Amino acid sequence: MFNKKKSLGQLPSMATATSYLSAVHQADSRARGHDISPASTPALSTSSSITSSSEDTVLHESDDNNTGLTYPRTPPTSEQVFTTVHSEFGHCADESYRCVSQHNPDKPVTEHEIEEPPYYILITTYISYLMLIVFGHLRDFFGKCFAKQYFTHLMPYDGYAPLNSDFDSFYTRRLKRRMDDCFSHPVTGVAGRTILVYDRHSEDCNYTQIYPGTKTRALNISSYNYLGFAQARGGCADAVEESIKRYGVSACGSRLEGGSNELHLTAEALVARFVGMEDSLISSMGFATNSTFIPALVGKGSLVISDEFNHASIRVGVRTSGTQVRMFKHNDMQSLESLLREVISQGQPKTHRPWKKILLIVEGLYSMEGSLVNLPHIIELKKKYKFHLFVDEAHSIGALGPLGRGVCDYFDIPPRSVDVLMGTFTKSFGAAGGYIAGPKHLIDALRIRGHSGIYAEAMPPPVLTQIISSMASIMGVTPPVSSKAALTLSPSSSISTLRCPEDDVHPGMAPASAIPSWISLPPALSDGSEARMRIRRLAFNSRYLHAGLKKLGFITYGHPFSPIVPLLIYNPGKMATFARMMRTRQTPIVVVVVAYPATPLVTSRVRFCVSAAHTKDDIDTILQACDELGDILDLKHGHSERWPLEQIMRQSVELVNNI
C-alpha cells in the first residue's frame, strides 16, 4: 500500500509557454480529427501503463528531475487553453462547472450545525491520548534512569539548568514528532494545481529525516492558492519579471526611497478601491498587520470583544495593546449580544466608568473551521450597541462574493458599514504581506502609531507588482486614454483616480491611468473576464467538494462556499495514517492535517484547501481517495443521506445547485 509508483519516461521538454501552447494546438487538431472534445482535462496520473510514444493522447510537462505529469486522455481543446501550463492551472471550458458565490437575501443566515460523532469514536480517541500520556511518561522516567544520553536536554547538566521542560515539551516529543513527516513537507516550484514534493523517510520515529534526492509530483489540495494566481507563467508573472528588471528584487529602506514610492502608493490606492474603503495601508507581513496595528487602535480603558476562534495574530495584537479583552462563543450571536449588554452596563472593572472604546474583532472566514461570519446580524448589533467593528478578511478577500471582494460582497453589505477591514495578499493574490483599510483619518493615524509603518521593512517591488497586477486582473482595467491626455496626468492625480466615492458600494474597474504604464496585462486579464471565471470556478469547486464529502458520509465543518473544507478524523493515529496514505496513492495527493493546539484536543482533522486551479476531475480524484480511505479508517460517521461515489460524480452540477 505504501510503495510509490514509478513515474513515466519523459517527452521532450517544453521550456516555454509558447512551445506548450503549440503542442496543445497540434494535439487539438488531431483530436478534432477524431471528433473528440472533452469538457475538462483529466486529473493527473502517474500510471505506468501509458507510454511516451502515444503523442496523440499524452501531454507531458518536464521537471528537472524527470518527474512529471501524464494525461491518459485527449489534451485540452483550444477553447480550454489558458495562459498557464496544466500543472499550475487546470484547463476546463465547461460552463456548467461554475457557480456564483453570493448569499440569497430571501433566506436567513443560518449557523452551521456541528455533527457529533458516535460515542465509541470519542471514547477510543480519549483512550488513545490516555495511552500516549501513560506510556510517554513511563518512557521518560526509565529513560532518565537508564539512557541519560538521550535526555540531556531535559535534565540539569554540568551546573546548567535544562533549556526545555519535559512536561511542557511532552506533547511535541511524544505525539507531534512521531507524525512530523505529515508536517512541514519540503516542496519546490509553484504551489499551483499540482506541487513538486521532496521525498523523505525516517528510520528512527522522525528524530531524523532521510532525503534520497528524488521528488514526486502530487495533486495539491493544501495551499491557500484560492484563485490560482500562484503561477510561474502568465500576465502577472510577466509583470513581476518586468518589475525585477526595473527595480531589482530587494526592498528599499523606506517607502519614499528609490523607485518603489509610486508602487507603494499605487498598491495602497488600488487596495482601498478594491475593498470599497476611503484609504488603506500595506504591511510587508500578514501576521504583523494584526499584531502591530491592533495596539495602535486600542489601549488602556478600551475593550476588545473577540471571537473564541480568532487567529493567533489577533490574540498577540490584543495582548500587546494592554486593553481588556472578552471572548464570545464562536459565531454565536446570542452569546455576543448577551456579552455586549453585560460589558456596556457594567463598564470598566472596579471604577465602572464607561469604556473609552469597544472594538469587536471577527474573521470573515475562519481558517480552521471554514465557517463564515454572520455579518448581517453583527451589523444590526453594531447599529444597536454602537461599537466599532474590525473584520479580518485574510481568507475571505478574493475568495468570496460575485466580484471576489470578500464577505461584504458576499452579503451585499456596504463595506463602509465596517470600520476596519484587514486582509492579506498571501492567499487569493499569490503575493505576500497584508493591508488595513478604513477611513482616511484612521489610516493616517495608523501610519504614525503602527509599529509596522515605522520599524518594519518596505515591501519589495516584485511583491508590490504581483499585488497590483493580480488585483487589477480581478477588478478589470478600463481602456487607456489617449496618449496626449495621459501625458497631462501627474502620478498623484493618477493615483487619486483610484479613490472610490463614498456612495460607491463596490467600485468597478480600475482606471488604466492609475496603473503603471509598463504593466501590460493580456486582454483576458485586463478586462476581468478570466478573474470572473476563476471566482466562479472556485465557488463550484468549494461547493462540490463540501457536498460530495457530506454525501459520502463524512463529518465536515464550514460554509458551503468556503474554500476551506475541514474533514473530521478525531483519532490522532488516523490523522497521520490518512495523510500518508493520500501521499502514497497512485495519484499522490498532498493534504494538510491539523491537530491540537490549533484545534480542540479530540477534533483532529484534515483541511482541504480548494483552488480555482483545480478541475472537476481533480475534485473527483479527491472524493474517490476519501471514499476509499474513509472505509479503511472508519471515518464515515455523518448522519445525512448517503450517495454512492458514481452518483455524486454524475450529478455534481445538480448537487452543487441544490445545496
XYZ file of C-alpha atoms in Angstrom:
659
model
C 0.000 0.000 0.000
C 2.819 2.387 0.859
C 5.059 1.576 -2.124
C 5.265 4.506 -4.519
C 4.605 4.011 -8.209
C 7.372 4.953 -10.565
C 6.796 7.862 -12.908
C 6.904 7.693 -16.671
C 9.618 8.435 -19.126
C 9.659 11.953 -20.417
C 8.586 13.560 -23.622
C 10.858 16.271 -24.992
C 10.994 19.233 -22.654
C 8.743 22.195 -23.393
C 10.559 25.038 -21.695
C 8.313 27.890 -22.725
C 4.632 28.586 -22.691
C 4.775 29.148 -26.468
C 6.018 25.637 -27.144
C 3.415 24.261 -24.760
C 0.553 26.075 -26.477
C 1.911 24.971 -29.855
C 1.838 21.346 -28.725
C -1.690 21.800 -27.424
C -2.762 23.281 -30.755
C -1.306 20.328 -32.698
C -2.891 17.819 -30.340
C -6.173 19.720 -30.591
C -6.134 19.429 -34.362
C -5.552 15.692 -34.155
C -8.301 15.357 -31.538
C -10.781 17.231 -33.706
C -9.987 14.807 -36.496
C -11.281 12.038 -34.248
C -14.340 14.074 -33.137
C -13.192 14.114 -29.503
C -13.715 17.266 -27.484
C -13.637 16.687 -23.730
C -15.212 19.159 -21.345
C -12.263 19.137 -18.969
C -8.868 17.515 -18.860
C -8.450 14.526 -16.582
C -6.728 14.550 -13.257
C -3.011 13.948 -13.198
C -1.969 10.327 -13.436
C 1.280 8.503 -12.888
C 0.065 5.193 -14.246
C 2.916 3.260 -15.818
C 0.574 1.779 -18.429
C 0.896 4.898 -20.597
C 3.959 5.220 -22.765
C 5.554 8.352 -24.086
C 5.216 7.120 -27.659
C 1.482 7.856 -27.830
C 1.899 11.520 -28.603
C -1.676 11.836 -29.830
C -3.106 11.319 -26.360
C -0.319 12.316 -23.977
C 0.889 15.747 -22.977
C 3.841 15.823 -20.637
C 5.438 18.654 -18.675
C 9.050 18.020 -17.807
C 10.736 18.694 -14.487
C 14.392 18.994 -13.616
C 14.382 15.521 -12.030
C 12.480 13.636 -14.756
C 9.259 13.565 -12.745
C 6.165 14.849 -14.486
C 2.500 14.539 -15.322
C 0.846 12.449 -17.969
C -2.606 12.833 -19.356
C -4.005 9.477 -20.456
C -6.845 11.023 -22.469
C -7.182 13.688 -25.119
C -5.382 17.004 -24.418
C -7.380 20.188 -23.838
C -9.021 21.787 -26.818
C -8.078 25.274 -27.952
C -11.047 26.769 -26.074
C -9.708 25.282 -22.855
C -6.178 26.672 -23.022
C -5.299 29.433 -20.577
C -2.090 31.360 -20.065
C -0.691 28.840 -17.595
C 0.534 25.296 -18.020
C -1.742 22.481 -16.903
C 0.262 21.609 -13.798
C -0.254 25.155 -12.470
C -3.835 25.788 -13.573
C -6.229 23.085 -14.768
C -7.966 23.641 -18.104
C -11.759 23.451 -18.048
C -14.111 25.080 -20.549
C -17.364 23.519 -19.355
C -19.516 26.432 -18.164
C -21.708 24.102 -16.120
C -18.808 23.732 -13.681
C -19.296 27.301 -12.471
C -21.486 28.988 -9.877
C -21.762 32.352 -8.154
C -20.663 32.872 -4.566
C -23.470 35.030 -3.183
C -25.863 34.986 -0.250
C -29.549 34.623 -1.017
C -31.201 37.620 0.706
C -34.522 35.756 0.850
C -33.029 33.205 3.233
C -31.776 33.918 6.752
C -28.122 33.447 7.611
C -28.127 30.031 9.234
C -25.467 28.992 11.693
C -23.618 25.814 10.845
C -24.750 22.839 12.914
C -21.892 20.669 14.147
C -22.487 16.948 13.856
C -21.325 14.857 16.773
C -19.578 11.530 16.140
C -20.670 8.259 17.763
C -19.665 7.805 21.379
C -17.255 4.982 20.586
C -15.221 7.368 18.409
C -14.854 9.852 21.265
C -14.103 7.076 23.788
C -11.404 5.476 21.635
C -9.888 8.901 20.928
C -9.630 9.692 24.642
C -8.204 6.207 25.282
C -5.566 6.867 22.605
C -4.453 10.062 24.324
C -4.520 8.307 27.719
C -2.251 5.537 26.445
C 0.031 8.139 24.906
C 0.344 10.006 28.208
C 0.883 6.883 30.362
C 3.461 5.193 28.149
C 5.143 8.506 27.346
C 5.750 9.346 31.000
C 6.955 5.784 31.661
C 9.470 6.091 28.840
C 10.613 9.454 30.190
C 11.063 8.021 33.682
C 13.035 4.931 32.674
C 14.936 6.844 30.004
C 16.255 9.365 32.522
C 17.388 6.454 34.689
C 18.976 4.151 32.110
C 19.518 6.187 28.906
C 20.563 9.613 30.135
C 22.433 10.406 26.926
C 19.067 10.823 25.167
C 17.603 13.143 27.827
C 20.450 15.589 28.496
C 18.373 18.478 27.136
C 15.673 17.746 29.740
C 17.951 17.286 32.791
C 20.366 19.536 34.701
C 23.798 19.028 33.213
C 27.212 20.305 34.332
C 25.663 23.001 36.502
C 23.273 24.253 33.794
C 19.511 24.152 34.122
C 17.647 22.306 31.338
C 16.591 24.506 28.454
C 13.408 22.504 27.930
C 10.863 21.244 30.413
C 9.978 17.585 29.981
C 6.371 18.390 30.883
C 5.984 21.383 28.543
C 7.603 19.552 25.618
C 5.826 16.254 26.255
C 3.201 16.665 23.509
C 5.809 17.758 20.982
C 8.142 14.876 21.730
C 5.641 12.053 22.195
C 2.999 12.829 19.563
C 3.956 15.511 17.066
C 7.441 14.165 16.432
C 6.009 10.759 15.518
C 3.973 12.362 12.740
C 6.441 15.054 11.687
C 6.527 13.505 8.230
C 2.969 14.854 7.821
C 4.001 18.431 8.660
C 6.415 20.914 7.087
C 6.953 18.820 3.988
C 9.604 20.486 1.777
C 8.415 21.416 -1.699
C 9.838 23.183 -4.711
C 8.369 25.175 -7.554
C 4.928 26.710 -7.842
C 2.237 25.631 -5.375
C -0.430 25.544 -8.054
C -2.829 22.805 -9.094
C -0.002 20.352 -8.564
C 3.118 20.618 -6.458
C 6.571 19.033 -6.532
C 7.358 17.393 -3.189
C 10.756 16.246 -1.948
C 10.689 12.586 -0.960
C 11.842 11.729 2.561
C 11.569 8.944 5.107
C 12.690 8.214 8.655
C 14.099 5.131 10.341
C 14.045 6.448 13.930
C 10.475 7.687 14.502
C 11.172 11.059 12.848
C 14.149 12.023 15.017
C 15.949 12.420 11.705
C 14.714 12.586 8.118
C 16.478 10.920 5.180
C 16.238 12.602 1.783
C 17.001 10.228 -1.131
C 17.160 13.170 -3.556
C 14.028 12.319 -5.551
C 10.840 14.328 -5.976
C 7.203 13.450 -6.572
C 4.595 15.441 -8.460
C 1.346 15.413 -6.454
C -2.124 16.907 -6.672
C -2.088 19.928 -4.359
C -5.119 20.408 -2.121
C -3.136 22.043 0.692
C -2.277 25.600 -0.431
C -4.119 28.898 0.013
C -3.950 29.468 -3.729
C -7.647 30.248 -3.926
C -7.747 31.981 -7.321
C -4.769 30.192 -8.847
C -2.560 33.292 -9.134
C 0.416 31.335 -7.778
C 1.856 30.631 -11.194
C 5.184 30.943 -12.951
C 3.697 31.926 -16.306
C 1.034 34.363 -17.382
C 0.344 38.085 -17.370
C 1.027 38.620 -13.659
C 4.297 36.696 -13.823
C 5.376 38.754 -16.844
C 4.649 41.970 -14.936
C 6.707 40.766 -11.968
C 9.576 39.892 -14.286
C 9.471 43.392 -15.751
C 9.488 44.948 -12.266
C 12.618 42.971 -11.385
C 14.336 44.393 -14.444
C 13.321 47.915 -13.443
C 13.703 47.904 -9.653
C 15.577 44.751 -8.629
C 14.392 42.218 -6.069
C 15.191 43.856 -2.705
C 13.077 46.286 -0.728
C 14.100 49.893 -0.357
C 14.860 51.216 3.092
C 11.638 53.202 3.136
C 8.560 53.785 1.068
C 9.870 57.137 -0.045
C 13.259 55.949 -1.246
C 14.240 54.748 -4.686
C 11.735 53.715 -7.309
C 9.240 51.893 -5.111
C 7.459 55.010 -3.903
C 4.859 55.091 -6.661
C 4.359 51.318 -6.462
C 3.525 51.603 -2.754
C 1.119 54.466 -3.315
C -0.495 52.753 -6.291
C -0.920 49.486 -4.380
C -2.466 51.211 -1.359
C -4.871 53.214 -3.511
C -5.781 50.111 -5.511
C -6.479 48.121 -2.330
C -8.724 50.898 -0.989
C -10.722 50.922 -4.208
C -10.880 47.126 -4.341
C -12.405 46.766 -0.866
C -14.526 49.919 -1.157
C -12.806 51.961 1.560
C -11.515 55.519 1.596
C -7.851 54.680 2.174
C -5.555 51.807 3.061
C -2.008 50.993 4.104
C 0.008 47.886 3.372
C 2.418 45.904 5.514
C 5.146 43.512 4.451
C 3.864 40.674 6.676
C 0.315 39.436 7.188
C 0.795 38.314 10.798
C 2.367 41.662 11.689
C -0.563 43.529 10.154
C -2.740 42.397 13.047
C -0.148 42.129 15.790
C 1.301 45.618 15.239
C -1.727 47.687 14.191
C -4.284 46.462 16.739
C -2.232 48.071 19.570
C -2.500 51.329 17.634
C -6.295 51.041 17.589
C -6.986 50.282 21.261
C -5.258 50.741 24.617
C -5.972 51.082 28.301
C -9.565 51.939 29.054
C -10.741 50.220 25.890
C -12.387 46.826 25.464
C -11.851 44.239 22.732
C -14.555 41.636 22.159
C -13.060 38.718 20.280
C -14.422 35.525 18.750
C -13.001 32.498 20.571
C -11.583 31.091 17.302
C -9.806 34.255 16.166
C -6.323 33.868 14.701
C -3.158 33.968 16.818
C -2.086 37.266 15.216
C -5.237 38.917 16.604
C -4.587 37.472 20.058
C -0.978 38.702 20.034
C -2.056 42.182 18.971
C -4.728 42.405 21.679
C -2.319 41.246 24.394
C 0.314 43.733 23.258
C -2.185 46.589 23.408
C -2.789 46.085 27.156
C -6.531 46.511 26.711
C -9.248 44.469 28.369
C -10.498 41.545 26.296
C -13.639 39.402 26.477
C -14.444 36.455 24.229
C -17.739 35.054 22.993
C -18.632 31.643 21.613
C -17.697 31.104 18.003
C -20.207 32.740 15.666
C -22.878 32.651 18.383
C -24.878 35.860 18.039
C -26.863 35.262 21.229
C -23.624 34.894 23.188
C -22.303 38.078 21.579
C -25.386 40.159 22.353
C -25.503 38.902 25.937
C -21.847 39.853 26.373
C -22.431 43.306 24.850
C -25.238 44.018 27.304
C -23.064 42.953 30.218
C -19.943 44.947 29.341
C -21.860 48.108 28.415
C -23.951 48.070 31.597
C -21.033 47.231 33.906
C -18.363 49.451 32.333
C -14.704 49.211 33.286
C -13.645 46.917 36.157
C -13.537 48.460 39.646
C -14.392 52.015 38.563
C -17.408 51.099 36.360
C -16.664 54.069 34.157
C -17.830 53.834 30.548
C -15.374 52.213 28.144
C -13.357 54.643 26.041
C -13.844 52.384 23.052
C -15.362 48.968 22.329
C -13.868 47.109 19.366
C -15.371 43.861 18.089
C -12.873 41.718 16.157
C -14.071 38.846 13.978
C -12.779 36.983 10.935
C -14.608 36.898 7.648
C -13.724 33.249 7.054
C -12.222 31.151 9.849
C -9.203 29.211 8.687
C -9.610 26.138 10.911
C -13.392 25.813 10.843
C -14.215 27.050 7.344
C -17.171 28.943 8.875
C -18.383 32.328 7.664
C -19.070 35.270 9.938
C -22.715 36.259 10.390
C -22.022 39.779 9.169
C -25.657 40.932 8.646
C -26.528 40.180 12.288
C -23.333 41.837 13.531
C -24.149 44.986 11.545
C -27.567 45.073 13.220
C -25.940 44.738 16.640
C -23.452 47.464 15.698
C -26.269 49.912 14.969
C -27.951 48.994 18.235
C -24.979 48.993 20.638
C -22.631 51.490 18.898
C -19.335 49.562 18.921
C -16.535 49.606 16.362
C -16.100 46.616 14.033
C -12.819 45.098 12.817
C -13.109 42.298 10.217
C -10.100 40.124 9.368
C -10.539 39.037 5.745
C -7.286 37.133 5.353
C -9.099 34.127 3.858
C -12.294 35.677 2.502
C -10.899 38.535 0.380
C -10.737 37.452 -3.241
C -12.374 34.107 -2.436
C -15.974 35.116 -1.646
C -18.575 37.227 -3.380
C -19.579 37.514 -7.038
C -16.829 40.132 -7.515
C -14.327 38.485 -5.174
C -14.472 41.431 -2.743
C -14.929 39.340 0.427
C -17.741 38.935 2.958
C -19.232 42.392 2.336
C -19.550 41.485 -1.323
C -20.962 38.053 -0.455
C -23.709 39.505 1.770
C -24.127 42.642 -0.417
C -23.341 44.913 2.546
C -21.728 48.351 2.029
C -18.060 47.991 3.049
C -18.086 51.319 4.883
C -20.573 49.955 7.382
C -17.479 48.166 8.742
C -14.950 50.414 10.489
C -11.750 48.498 9.710
C -11.142 45.876 7.030
C -7.960 43.843 7.261
C -6.689 41.278 4.788
C -3.603 39.575 3.428
C -2.114 39.110 -0.031
C -0.772 35.614 0.624
C -3.947 33.710 -0.293
C -6.009 34.833 -3.262
C -3.422 37.196 -4.750
C -0.352 34.941 -4.746
C 1.846 37.582 -3.092
C 2.913 38.467 0.472
C 2.017 40.984 3.168
C -1.247 42.445 4.412
C -3.351 45.594 4.442
C -5.561 47.704 6.686
C -8.376 49.677 5.039
C -10.718 52.241 6.559
C -11.454 55.974 6.790
C -8.587 58.251 5.748
C -8.200 59.900 9.152
C -7.853 56.463 10.762
C -5.311 55.228 8.207
C -3.255 58.427 8.619
C -3.127 57.826 12.373
C -2.113 54.189 11.906
C 0.758 55.186 9.628
C 2.269 57.073 12.564
C 1.247 54.903 15.520
C 1.507 51.434 13.975
C 4.861 49.760 14.510
C 4.903 48.171 11.059
C 4.728 51.531 9.346
C 7.780 52.875 11.167
C 10.063 49.973 12.017
C 9.279 47.217 9.503
C 10.990 46.867 6.157
C 9.263 48.058 2.995
C 7.628 45.606 0.626
C 9.863 44.581 -2.325
C 8.871 45.916 -5.765
C 8.201 42.439 -7.280
C 5.710 41.666 -4.499
C 4.025 45.039 -4.991
C 3.793 44.333 -8.717
C 2.172 40.958 -8.078
C -0.374 42.653 -5.812
C -1.157 45.367 -8.360
C -1.384 43.028 -11.355
C -3.471 40.312 -9.651
C -5.837 42.804 -8.011
C -6.204 44.772 -11.232
C -6.972 41.494 -13.010
C -9.835 40.800 -10.607
C -11.194 44.346 -10.924
C -10.536 44.730 -14.613
C -8.860 47.759 -16.159
C -10.670 50.416 -18.175
C -9.331 51.050 -21.683
C -6.447 53.555 -21.639
C -6.998 57.176 -22.568
C -5.279 58.826 -25.483
C -1.551 59.423 -25.247
C -1.947 63.216 -25.115
C -4.354 63.021 -22.189
C -2.105 60.550 -20.418
C 0.826 62.983 -20.588
C -1.151 65.605 -18.704
C -1.765 63.317 -15.716
C 0.721 63.521 -12.869
C 1.420 60.432 -10.718
C -0.524 61.890 -7.814
C -3.539 62.673 -9.956
C -3.433 59.191 -11.483
C -3.462 57.595 -8.053
C -6.245 59.888 -6.906
C -8.462 58.464 -9.645
C -8.376 55.162 -7.776
C -10.097 56.669 -4.729
C -13.656 55.450 -4.697
C -16.590 57.793 -4.000
C -18.363 57.372 -0.695
C -21.640 56.221 -2.221
C -19.965 53.588 -4.432
C -20.545 50.269 -2.615
C -18.229 48.057 -4.678
C -16.279 50.187 -7.166
C -15.880 48.770 -10.641
C -12.886 48.616 -12.922
C -9.588 50.303 -12.161
C -8.672 53.243 -14.415
C -5.798 52.455 -16.754
C -4.164 55.806 -15.971
C -3.622 54.766 -12.341
C -1.791 51.525 -13.186
C 1.931 51.759 -14.067
C 2.219 52.035 -17.832
C 4.832 49.285 -18.021
C 2.392 46.719 -16.565
C 0.807 45.236 -19.668
C -1.814 42.604 -18.904
C -3.222 40.230 -21.542
C -6.745 41.065 -22.739
C -8.360 38.252 -20.735
C -6.843 39.660 -17.536
C -7.241 43.353 -18.267
C -10.971 43.079 -18.973
C -11.527 40.945 -15.851
C -13.087 38.008 -17.728
C -10.502 35.447 -16.630
C -10.702 36.529 -12.981
C -14.505 36.262 -13.044
C -14.097 32.769 -14.444
C -11.687 31.885 -11.632
C -14.029 33.211 -8.944
C -16.916 31.147 -10.322
C -14.739 28.042 -10.659
C -13.609 28.393 -7.065
C -17.226 28.647 -5.914
C -18.171 25.479 -7.802
C -15.159 23.503 -6.582
C -15.778 24.528 -2.973
C -19.456 23.592 -3.008
C -18.826 20.355 -4.904
C -16.143 19.078 -2.506
C -18.189 20.099 0.527
C -21.373 18.443 -0.767
C -19.531 15.380 -2.071
C -17.901 14.643 1.284
C -21.262 15.074 3.012
C -22.939 12.620 0.633
C -20.121 10.116 1.172
C -20.923 10.131 4.893
C -18.113 12.255 6.361
C -18.496 14.836 9.110
C -17.316 18.190 7.782
C -17.286 21.736 9.094
C -17.629 25.021 7.331
C -19.809 27.059 4.996
C -20.696 25.501 1.606
C -18.940 28.351 -0.258
C -15.823 28.171 1.916
C -12.666 27.134 0.020
C -11.501 25.624 3.333
C -13.185 22.238 3.876
C -12.262 20.507 7.178
C -12.913 16.761 7.312
C -13.082 15.457 10.886
C -10.841 12.490 11.746
C -10.765 12.706 15.583
C -8.180 9.994 16.347
C -4.580 11.275 16.090
C -3.338 7.919 14.778
C -5.857 8.008 11.938
C -4.820 11.564 11.129
C -1.217 10.566 10.396
C -2.278 7.424 8.528
C -4.716 9.391 6.363
C -2.037 11.895 5.291
C 0.490 9.149 4.495
C -1.970 7.055 2.527
C -3.097 10.063 0.484
C 0.515 10.887 -0.342
C 1.335 7.344 -1.468
C -1.625 6.685 -3.760
C -1.191 6.060 -7.472
C -2.166 9.698 -7.920
C -0.366 11.288 -4.927
C -2.423 13.886 -3.058
C -0.869 16.374 -0.632
C -3.148 17.347 2.267
C -2.867 19.394 5.465
C -3.647 17.689 8.769
C -4.356 19.793 11.843
C -4.358 18.767 15.498
C -4.061 20.224 18.976
C -3.232 23.001 19.896
C -4.535 24.516 16.646
C -7.828 22.675 17.217
C -9.563 21.208 20.286
C -7.903 18.021 21.500
C -10.395 15.484 20.113
C -11.274 17.224 16.813
C -8.206 16.422 14.737
C -8.945 16.984 11.080
C -7.664 17.115 7.548
C -8.142 20.537 5.978
C -8.695 20.653 2.221
C -7.885 23.989 0.574
C -9.730 24.275 -2.725
C -8.480 26.390 -5.603
C -9.848 27.707 -8.864
C -6.877 25.935 -10.433
C -8.496 22.559 -9.734
C -10.688 20.926 -12.334
C -13.837 18.934 -11.685
C -11.795 15.790 -12.350
C -9.371 16.812 -9.593
C -12.229 17.037 -7.100
C -13.441 13.622 -8.321
C -9.985 12.210 -7.641
C -10.030 13.615 -4.096
C -13.526 12.280 -3.435
C -12.539 8.831 -4.695
C -9.478 8.782 -2.424
C -11.519 9.927 0.571
C -14.192 7.332 -0.153
C -11.656 4.504 -0.119
C -9.717 5.715 2.916
C -12.916 6.528 4.789
C -13.940 2.880 4.597
C -10.485 1.640 5.618
C -10.059 4.010 8.576
C -13.734 4.113 9.680
C -14.201 7.855 9.149
C -17.771 7.969 7.805
C -19.896 8.978 10.780
C -22.214 11.586 9.226
C -25.975 11.322 9.593
C -27.032 12.809 6.250
C -28.306 10.839 3.257
C -25.514 8.923 1.545
C -24.931 8.555 -2.169
C -22.551 6.211 -3.979
C -19.478 7.873 -5.462
C -20.589 7.291 -9.052
C -23.869 9.114 -8.444
C -22.048 12.059 -6.819
C -19.705 12.397 -9.791
C -22.532 12.009 -12.308
C -24.878 14.518 -10.639
C -22.232 17.011 -9.483
C -23.875 20.056 -11.078
C -27.291 19.191 -9.650
C -25.732 18.549 -6.250
C -23.978 21.932 -6.214
C -27.033 23.901 -7.316
C -29.336 22.267 -4.759
C -27.278 22.969 -1.619
